[in-house]
mmCIF file of C-alpha atoms in Angstrom:
data_model
loop_
_atom_site.group_PDB
_atom_site.id
_atom_site.type_symbol
_atom_site.label_atom_id
_atom_site.label_comp_id
_atom_site.label_asym_id
_atom_site.label_seq_id
_atom_site.Cartn_x
_atom_site.Cartn_y
_atom_site.Cartn_z
ATOM 1 C CA MET H 1 -14.723 24.690 -0.028
ATOM 2 C CA ALA H 2 -14.897 21.412 -1.916
ATOM 3 C CA GLU H 3 -16.803 18.605 -0.384
ATOM 4 C CA LYS H 4 -14.649 15.754 0.870
ATOM 5 C CA LYS H 5 -15.786 12.367 -0.310
ATOM 6 C CA GLU H 6 -14.444 8.847 -0.263
ATOM 7 C CA PHE H 7 -14.465 6.571 -3.244
ATOM 8 C CA LYS H 8 -17.633 4.421 -3.575
ATOM 9 C CA ALA H 9 -18.205 2.089 -6.522
ATOM 10 C CA GLY H 10 -22.021 2.148 -6.321
ATOM 11 C CA LEU H 11 -23.900 -0.854 -7.663
ATOM 12 C CA TYR H 12 -20.978 -1.805 -9.936
ATOM 13 C CA GLY H 13 -18.828 -2.106 -6.848
ATOM 14 C CA VAL H 14 -20.796 -5.210 -5.843
ATOM 15 C CA ILE H 15 -19.237 -7.113 -8.707
ATOM 16 C CA ALA H 16 -15.786 -5.693 -8.087
ATOM 17 C CA GLY H 17 -16.271 -6.331 -4.372
ATOM 18 C CA ILE H 18 -16.928 -10.005 -4.967
ATOM 19 C CA LEU H 19 -13.673 -10.315 -6.926
ATOM 20 C CA VAL H 20 -11.739 -8.548 -4.210
ATOM 21 C CA ALA H 21 -13.446 -10.564 -1.458
ATOM 22 C CA VAL H 22 -12.329 -13.757 -3.162
ATOM 23 C CA LEU H 23 -8.782 -12.411 -3.392
ATOM 24 C CA LEU H 24 -8.817 -11.381 0.300
ATOM 25 C CA VAL H 25 -9.826 -14.871 1.395
ATOM 26 C CA GLY H 26 -6.865 -16.213 -0.554
ATOM 27 C CA MET H 27 -4.644 -13.603 1.040
ATOM 28 C CA THR H 28 -5.705 -14.575 4.564
ATOM 29 C CA VAL H 29 -5.031 -18.298 3.948
ATOM 30 C CA PHE H 30 -1.700 -17.406 2.249
ATOM 31 C CA ALA H 31 -0.638 -15.233 5.208
ATOM 32 C CA PHE H 32 -1.509 -17.941 7.720
ATOM 33 C CA THR H 33 0.398 -20.712 5.919
ATOM 34 C CA SER H 34 3.399 -18.528 4.989
ATOM 35 C CA ARG H 35 4.274 -17.913 8.617
ATOM 36 C CA TYR H 36 4.797 -21.636 9.080
ATOM 37 C CA ASN H 37 6.561 -22.171 5.796
ATOM 38 C CA ALA H 38 9.212 -19.524 6.553
ATOM 39 C CA PHE H 39 11.391 -21.985 8.431
ATOM 40 C CA SER H 40 11.767 -24.211 5.415
ATOM 41 C CA SER H 41 13.591 -23.157 2.263
ATOM 42 C CA GLU H 42 11.791 -25.735 0.207
ATOM 43 C CA LYS H 43 8.354 -24.716 1.418
ATOM 44 C CA VAL H 44 9.042 -21.025 0.840
ATOM 45 C CA ALA H 45 10.222 -21.613 -2.728
ATOM 46 C CA GLN H 46 7.258 -23.969 -3.399
ATOM 47 C CA SER H 47 4.731 -21.590 -1.853
ATOM 48 C CA TYR H 48 6.041 -18.650 -3.914
ATOM 49 C CA ALA H 49 5.853 -20.598 -7.177
ATOM 50 C CA ASP H 50 2.511 -22.248 -6.416
ATOM 51 C CA THR H 51 0.790 -18.913 -5.644
ATOM 52 C CA ILE H 52 1.726 -17.769 -9.145
ATOM 53 C CA VAL H 53 0.944 -21.064 -10.870
ATOM 54 C CA GLN H 54 -2.580 -21.610 -9.414
ATOM 55 C CA SER H 55 -3.956 -18.211 -10.182
ATOM 56 C CA GLY H 56 -1.256 -15.986 -11.660
ATOM 57 C CA ASP H 57 -1.069 -14.097 -8.358
ATOM 58 C CA GLY H 58 2.387 -12.554 -8.503
ATOM 59 C CA TYR H 59 1.177 -9.911 -6.011
ATOM 60 C CA ASN H 60 0.654 -12.154 -3.003
ATOM 61 C CA ALA H 61 3.615 -14.269 -3.924
ATOM 62 C CA LEU H 62 5.830 -11.394 -2.941
ATOM 63 C CA LYS H 63 4.666 -11.697 0.684
ATOM 64 C CA VAL H 64 7.313 -14.395 1.166
ATOM 65 C CA SER H 65 10.018 -12.424 -0.578
ATOM 66 C CA LEU H 66 12.797 -10.129 0.687
ATOM 67 C CA VAL H 67 10.678 -7.050 0.047
ATOM 68 C CA SER H 68 8.430 -8.275 2.892
ATOM 69 C CA LYS H 69 11.221 -9.104 5.356
ATOM 70 C CA ASN H 70 10.997 -5.851 7.305
ATOM 71 C CA GLN H 71 7.475 -4.692 6.430
ATOM 72 C CA LYS H 72 4.089 -5.857 5.334
ATOM 73 C CA PHE H 73 3.973 -5.905 1.544
ATOM 74 C CA GLY H 74 0.688 -3.954 1.407
ATOM 75 C CA ASN H 75 2.208 -1.184 3.547
ATOM 76 C CA PHE H 76 5.263 -1.158 1.358
ATOM 77 C CA VAL H 77 3.103 -0.607 -1.756
ATOM 78 C CA ILE H 78 1.218 2.227 0.001
ATOM 79 C CA ASN H 79 4.282 4.081 1.236
ATOM 80 C CA ALA H 80 6.545 3.484 -1.773
ATOM 81 C CA TYR H 81 4.161 3.696 -4.699
ATOM 82 C CA MET H 82 0.735 5.001 -3.751
ATOM 83 C CA ALA H 83 1.917 7.924 -1.592
ATOM 84 C CA PRO H 84 2.838 10.312 -4.495
ATOM 85 C CA PHE H 85 -0.768 10.111 -5.676
ATOM 86 C CA VAL H 86 -2.815 10.049 -2.459
ATOM 87 C CA ASN H 87 -4.659 13.322 -1.805
ATOM 88 C CA ASP H 88 -7.583 12.157 0.341
ATOM 89 C CA GLY H 89 -6.559 14.420 3.220
ATOM 90 C CA GLU H 90 -6.776 17.464 0.914
ATOM 91 C CA GLU H 91 -9.641 19.464 -0.458
ATOM 92 C CA VAL H 92 -10.118 17.788 -3.767
ATOM 93 C CA GLU H 93 -13.373 17.761 -5.686
ATOM 94 C CA VAL H 94 -14.892 14.335 -6.438
ATOM 95 C CA ASN H 95 -17.169 13.674 -9.421
ATOM 96 C CA GLU H 96 -20.695 13.670 -7.952
ATOM 97 C CA ILE H 97 -21.655 10.626 -10.073
ATOM 98 C CA LEU H 98 -19.660 8.379 -7.771
ATOM 99 C CA GLY H 99 -21.770 6.837 -5.107
ATOM 100 C CA SER H 100 -25.038 7.500 -7.017
ATOM 101 C CA GLY H 101 -25.597 3.891 -8.033
ATOM 102 C CA SER H 102 -26.627 5.028 -11.503
ATOM 103 C CA ASP H 103 -26.087 3.337 -14.866
ATOM 104 C CA GLU H 104 -23.705 6.196 -15.772
ATOM 105 C CA GLU H 105 -21.574 5.458 -12.725
ATOM 106 C CA ALA H 106 -21.465 1.784 -13.587
ATOM 107 C CA GLN H 107 -20.368 2.578 -17.132
ATOM 108 C CA ILE H 108 -17.631 4.971 -15.933
ATOM 109 C CA LEU H 109 -16.216 2.542 -13.415
ATOM 110 C CA ASP H 110 -16.432 -0.311 -15.919
ATOM 111 C CA GLU H 111 -14.223 1.667 -18.238
ATOM 112 C CA VAL H 112 -11.722 2.393 -15.465
ATOM 113 C CA TYR H 113 -11.510 -1.241 -14.360
ATOM 114 C CA ASN H 114 -11.320 -2.588 -17.872
ATOM 115 C CA THR H 115 -8.747 -0.055 -19.046
ATOM 116 C CA MET H 116 -6.544 -0.812 -16.039
ATOM 117 C CA TYR H 117 -6.993 -4.536 -16.515
ATOM 118 C CA ASP H 118 -5.599 -4.292 -20.064
ATOM 119 C CA TYR H 119 -2.668 -2.296 -18.697
ATOM 120 C CA PHE H 120 -2.207 -4.785 -15.865
ATOM 121 C CA ILE H 121 -1.838 -7.608 -18.365
ATOM 122 C CA GLU H 122 0.561 -5.535 -20.463
ATOM 123 C CA LEU H 123 2.791 -4.916 -17.461
ATOM 124 C CA LYS H 124 2.546 -8.540 -16.357
ATOM 125 C CA ASP H 125 3.769 -9.606 -19.763
ATOM 126 C CA THR H 126 6.446 -6.999 -20.333
ATOM 127 C CA VAL H 127 7.681 -6.115 -16.775
ATOM 128 C CA GLY H 128 6.663 -8.910 -14.442
ATOM 129 C CA LEU H 129 5.097 -8.533 -11.003
ATOM 130 C CA GLU H 130 8.366 -9.573 -9.341
ATOM 131 C CA ASN H 131 9.930 -6.388 -10.761
ATOM 132 C CA TYR H 132 7.740 -4.407 -8.345
ATOM 133 C CA ASP H 133 9.457 -1.060 -8.648
ATOM 134 C CA GLU H 134 8.818 -0.627 -12.341
ATOM 135 C CA PHE H 135 5.477 -2.436 -12.153
ATOM 136 C CA TYR H 136 3.845 -0.326 -9.424
ATOM 137 C CA THR H 137 5.386 2.930 -10.484
ATOM 138 C CA SER H 138 3.963 2.437 -13.991
ATOM 139 C CA TYR H 139 0.586 1.042 -12.794
ATOM 140 C CA PHE H 140 -0.348 3.823 -10.383
ATOM 141 C CA THR H 141 0.879 6.515 -12.740
ATOM 142 C CA LYS H 142 -1.475 5.113 -15.361
ATOM 143 C CA LEU H 143 -4.327 4.805 -12.865
ATOM 144 C CA LYS H 144 -4.037 8.469 -11.974
ATOM 145 C CA GLN H 145 -4.194 9.366 -15.686
ATOM 146 C CA VAL H 146 -7.182 7.058 -16.300
ATOM 147 C CA ARG H 147 -9.055 8.437 -13.314
ATOM 148 C CA THR H 148 -8.633 11.994 -14.572
ATOM 149 C CA GLU H 149 -9.628 11.168 -18.126
ATOM 150 C CA VAL H 150 -12.526 8.791 -17.387
ATOM 151 C CA ILE H 151 -13.983 9.849 -14.082
ATOM 152 C CA GLY H 152 -13.105 13.508 -14.602
ATOM 153 C CA ASP H 153 -11.612 14.306 -11.202
ATOM 154 C CA ASP H 154 -8.232 14.131 -9.474
ATOM 155 C CA TYR H 155 -9.230 12.364 -6.258
ATOM 156 C CA MET H 156 -6.991 9.433 -5.256
ATOM 157 C CA ASP H 157 -6.917 7.354 -2.058
ATOM 158 C CA THR H 158 -5.555 3.969 -1.142
ATOM 159 C CA GLU H 159 -9.039 2.419 -1.134
ATOM 160 C CA PHE H 160 -9.680 3.398 -4.704
ATOM 161 C CA MET H 161 -6.210 2.265 -5.833
ATOM 162 C CA PHE H 162 -6.309 -1.088 -4.035
ATOM 163 C CA SER H 163 -9.928 -1.651 -5.271
ATOM 164 C CA VAL H 164 -8.949 -1.365 -8.914
ATOM 165 C CA PHE H 165 -5.602 -3.178 -8.571
ATOM 166 C CA GLU H 166 -6.896 -6.134 -6.542
ATOM 167 C CA SER H 167 -9.858 -6.439 -8.863
ATOM 168 C CA ASN H 168 -7.395 -6.745 -11.726
ATOM 169 C CA VAL H 169 -5.434 -9.440 -9.892
ATOM 170 C CA ALA H 170 -8.669 -11.399 -9.172
ATOM 171 C CA THR H 171 -9.956 -10.989 -12.710
ATOM 172 C CA TYR H 172 -6.742 -12.298 -14.123
ATOM 173 C CA GLY H 173 -6.929 -15.284 -11.815
ATOM 174 C CA GLU H 174 -10.434 -16.030 -12.922
ATOM 175 C CA SER H 175 -9.342 -15.818 -16.535
ATOM 176 C CA LEU H 176 -7.077 -18.755 -15.759
ATOM 177 C CA THR H 177 -9.224 -20.852 -13.431
ATOM 178 C CA GLY H 178 -12.695 -19.946 -14.651
ATOM 179 C CA CYS H 179 -15.495 -19.120 -12.256
ATOM 180 C CA GLU H 180 -19.004 -20.222 -11.207
ATOM 181 C CA GLU H 181 -22.075 -18.147 -11.681
ATOM 182 C CA LYS H 182 -22.525 -15.535 -8.954
ATOM 183 C CA LEU H 183 -26.022 -14.401 -7.941
ATOM 184 C CA ALA H 184 -27.229 -11.396 -5.946
ATOM 185 C CA ALA H 185 -28.961 -11.753 -2.601
ATOM 186 C CA ASP H 186 -32.282 -12.164 -4.362
ATOM 187 C CA GLY H 187 -31.089 -15.459 -5.764
ATOM 188 C CA GLU H 188 -32.034 -14.453 -9.271
ATOM 189 C CA THR H 189 -29.999 -11.475 -10.407
ATOM 190 C CA VAL H 190 -26.801 -12.666 -12.100
ATOM 191 C CA LEU H 191 -23.911 -10.634 -10.948
ATOM 192 C CA LYS H 192 -21.314 -12.662 -12.808
ATOM 193 C CA GLN H 193 -21.637 -15.255 -15.546
ATOM 194 C CA ALA H 194 -19.984 -18.647 -15.227
ATOM 195 C CA SER H 195 -16.861 -18.819 -17.331
ATOM 196 C CA THR H 196 -14.320 -21.337 -18.593
ATOM 197 C CA GLY H 197 -10.737 -20.516 -17.778
ATOM 198 C CA LYS H 198 -7.654 -20.935 -19.868
ATOM 199 C CA TYR H 199 -6.415 -23.738 -17.620
ATOM 200 C CA GLN H 200 -9.555 -25.778 -18.397
ATOM 201 C CA GLU H 201 -8.908 -25.183 -22.095
ATOM 202 C CA MET H 202 -5.247 -26.192 -21.754
ATOM 203 C CA PHE H 203 -5.490 -29.028 -19.284
ATOM 204 C CA GLY H 204 -9.112 -30.142 -19.312
ATOM 205 C CA ASP H 205 -11.946 -29.946 -16.750
ATOM 206 C CA GLY H 206 -10.944 -30.981 -13.277
ATOM 207 C CA TYR H 207 -7.287 -30.230 -14.052
ATOM 208 C CA VAL H 208 -4.716 -30.442 -11.235
ATOM 209 C CA LEU H 209 -1.474 -28.463 -11.177
ATOM 210 C CA THR H 210 1.189 -29.397 -8.609
ATOM 211 C CA THR H 211 4.336 -27.467 -7.805
ATOM 212 C CA SER H 212 7.293 -29.030 -6.050
ATOM 213 C CA VAL H 213 11.014 -28.424 -5.431
ATOM 214 C CA ALA H 214 12.881 -30.956 -7.440
ATOM 215 C CA GLN H 215 16.352 -29.898 -6.379
ATOM 216 C CA GLU H 216 18.062 -27.560 -3.925
ATOM 217 C CA ASN H 217 21.613 -26.370 -4.410
ATOM 218 C CA ASP H 218 23.382 -24.780 -1.475
ATOM 219 C CA LEU H 219 25.774 -21.971 -2.229
ATOM 220 C CA THR H 220 29.257 -22.131 -0.575
ATOM 221 C CA ALA H 221 30.391 -19.568 1.997
ATOM 222 C CA ASP H 222 32.327 -17.636 -0.654
ATOM 223 C CA GLU H 223 29.383 -17.788 -3.065
ATOM 224 C CA VAL H 224 27.078 -16.487 -0.334
ATOM 225 C CA GLU H 225 29.354 -13.463 0.197
ATOM 226 C CA GLN H 226 29.343 -12.769 -3.525
ATOM 227 C CA TYR H 227 25.568 -13.237 -3.621
ATOM 228 C CA LYS H 228 25.157 -10.646 -0.813
ATOM 229 C CA ALA H 229 27.333 -8.119 -2.752
ATOM 230 C CA ASP H 230 25.322 -8.767 -5.955
ATOM 231 C CA TYR H 231 21.993 -8.330 -4.115
ATOM 232 C CA SER H 232 23.192 -4.992 -2.800
ATOM 233 C CA LYS H 233 23.982 -3.934 -6.357
ATOM 234 C CA ARG H 234 20.595 -5.005 -7.587
ATOM 235 C CA ILE H 235 18.618 -3.280 -4.829
ATOM 236 C CA ALA H 236 20.668 -0.040 -4.692
ATOM 237 C CA PRO H 237 19.112 1.631 -7.769
ATOM 238 C CA ILE H 238 15.656 0.941 -6.403
ATOM 239 C CA ILE H 239 16.487 2.521 -3.068
ATOM 240 C CA GLU H 240 18.115 5.555 -4.732
ATOM 241 C CA ASN H 241 15.168 5.975 -7.039
ATOM 242 C CA GLY H 242 12.898 5.893 -4.026
ATOM 243 C CA LYS H 243 14.886 8.543 -2.239
ATOM 244 C CA ALA H 244 14.697 10.765 -5.361
ATOM 245 C CA LYS H 245 10.856 10.405 -5.539
ATOM 246 C CA ALA H 246 10.564 11.204 -1.805
ATOM 247 C CA THR H 247 12.042 14.702 -2.290
ATOM 248 C CA ALA H 248 8.853 15.753 -4.040
ATOM 249 C CA LEU H 249 6.612 14.760 -1.109
ATOM 250 C CA ASP H 250 5.691 16.405 2.211
ATOM 251 C CA GLU H 251 7.726 15.464 5.276
ATOM 252 C CA GLU H 252 5.488 12.750 6.570
ATOM 253 C CA LYS H 253 5.062 10.983 3.222
ATOM 254 C CA ALA H 254 8.774 11.402 2.409
ATOM 255 C CA GLY H 255 9.734 9.799 5.734
ATOM 256 C CA SER H 256 7.484 6.826 5.203
ATOM 257 C CA MET H 257 8.690 6.415 1.639
ATOM 258 C CA ASN H 258 12.343 6.607 2.614
ATOM 259 C CA ASP H 259 11.800 4.055 5.387
ATOM 260 C CA ALA H 260 9.993 1.713 3.012
ATOM 261 C CA PHE H 261 12.844 1.678 0.546
ATOM 262 C CA ALA H 262 15.556 1.558 3.229
ATOM 263 C CA ASN H 263 13.919 -1.622 4.601
ATOM 264 C CA LEU H 264 14.903 -3.362 1.341
ATOM 265 C CA ASP H 265 18.590 -3.186 2.230
ATOM 266 C CA CYS H 266 19.109 -6.407 4.150
ATOM 267 C CA ALA H 267 22.068 -7.956 2.333
ATOM 268 C CA ASP H 268 24.331 -8.031 5.419
ATOM 269 C CA GLU H 269 21.732 -10.166 7.229
ATOM 270 C CA ILE H 270 21.861 -13.021 4.732
ATOM 271 C CA SER H 271 23.551 -16.114 6.137
ATOM 272 C CA GLU H 272 22.681 -18.863 3.579
ATOM 273 C CA VAL H 273 21.463 -19.064 -0.018
ATOM 274 C CA LYS H 274 19.893 -21.889 -1.909
ATOM 275 C CA ALA H 275 18.929 -22.259 -5.537
ATOM 276 C CA CYS H 276 15.642 -24.193 -5.730
ATOM 277 C CA THR H 277 14.590 -25.822 -8.962
ATOM 278 C CA VAL H 278 10.743 -25.808 -8.996
ATOM 279 C CA GLU H 279 8.755 -27.963 -11.312
ATOM 280 C CA VAL H 280 5.026 -27.700 -12.263
ATOM 281 C CA LYS H 281 3.296 -30.945 -13.095
ATOM 282 C CA THR H 282 -0.182 -31.985 -14.301
ATOM 283 C CA ALA H 283 -2.054 -34.836 -12.680
ATOM 284 C CA ASP H 284 -0.359 -37.398 -15.009
ATOM 285 C CA GLY H 285 3.052 -36.285 -13.954
ATOM 286 C CA LYS H 286 3.897 -34.274 -17.068
ATOM 287 C CA ILE H 287 6.232 -31.348 -16.370
ATOM 288 C CA VAL H 288 4.690 -28.216 -17.917
ATOM 289 C CA ALA H 289 7.072 -25.598 -16.406
ATOM 290 C CA SER H 290 10.310 -25.315 -14.480
ATOM 291 C CA THR H 291 12.325 -22.483 -13.091
ATOM 292 C CA VAL H 292 14.939 -21.674 -10.424
ATOM 293 C CA ILE H 293 13.822 -19.779 -7.328
ATOM 294 C CA ASN H 294 16.667 -18.334 -5.194
ATOM 295 C CA VAL H 295 15.950 -18.239 -1.454
ATOM 296 C CA VAL H 296 17.970 -16.631 1.283
ATOM 297 C CA LYS H 297 18.129 -17.208 5.029
ATOM 298 C CA ILE H 298 17.982 -14.315 7.493
ATOM 299 C CA GLY H 299 17.851 -15.308 11.133
ATOM 300 C CA ASN H 300 15.675 -18.450 11.305
ATOM 301 C CA SER H 301 13.497 -17.603 8.272
ATOM 302 C CA TRP H 302 13.832 -18.031 4.541
ATOM 303 C CA TYR H 303 12.797 -15.521 1.921
ATOM 304 C CA VAL H 304 12.584 -15.564 -1.848
ATOM 305 C CA ASP H 305 14.968 -13.169 -3.568
ATOM 306 C CA ASN H 306 12.518 -11.808 -6.145
ATOM 307 C CA THR H 307 15.316 -9.685 -7.638
ATOM 308 C CA ASN H 308 17.079 -12.837 -8.822
ATOM 309 C CA SER H 309 14.236 -15.338 -9.562
ATOM 310 C CA ASP H 310 12.690 -15.461 -13.047
ATOM 311 C CA THR H 311 8.991 -16.418 -12.663
ATOM 312 C CA SER H 312 7.995 -15.945 -16.341
ATOM 313 C CA ALA H 313 7.742 -19.696 -16.860
ATOM 314 C CA LEU H 314 5.208 -19.953 -14.028
ATOM 315 C CA TYR H 315 2.638 -17.839 -15.811
ATOM 316 C CA LEU H 316 1.312 -20.732 -17.838
ATOM 317 C CA ALA H 317 -1.192 -18.818 -19.951
#
């Protein structure tokens, strides 16, 4: 009987853990403020855009989008995209090097994280994080392949998948903003070198980027009805694709996956729609980016329709 283990990143995980910890702090602040922004169409559109602009974080931005209306976004990712690969409840052998804290482990994990980071950037540039169905399907399929080829086992759990993915998100953010030197507990060992980000190179040290909604256009009642019909058409293929994937899973996973995708179908609940023109400015008032973010009202809350909002202009580098 194979020994059941959980993923451990060893000494290398300290570095990855720092990146993820930074991301988690941002997620907590984002979740706190987003609850209060939900009642304002302008604040929702601005928050969505600003999250992407400040650190390229298209992942957390989706937490104020329609995909998160009926479920937490993290749970959606688990049930809709991680589930086909998760086998932590099964008897799957794990490479014994993991958890050893050896140099070999560090090298192996370094290759996994770096290979997936390159693929993360490729998907960001060609697919876009707002196109979550294609993005996460492709990303976790690739991660499964990389784990098998590099680590040499087939073990997959949500901890491992989130660890790699969130580290990629944080690394990309630091490539934009730069980072300060990070030391170990001994105050001497350098865990991470200080770096200059692309934003400093583009806008100078001490740069400031501000996002604001320059204009809001309300759709008429007839336009709202047409918008609802169009949203249903956009979301239908994603739901059907999810149902098809679920047929290959066991009953529990299939049920969770079907529910996750069914929760996306909320067109009939939309009562208002606004097109928000968002501008990004530097400290001197120069506009460096502009795009339209479409937001919809359901009940008393507003949500970004990520299926109909082009964020490519907000990725400034």
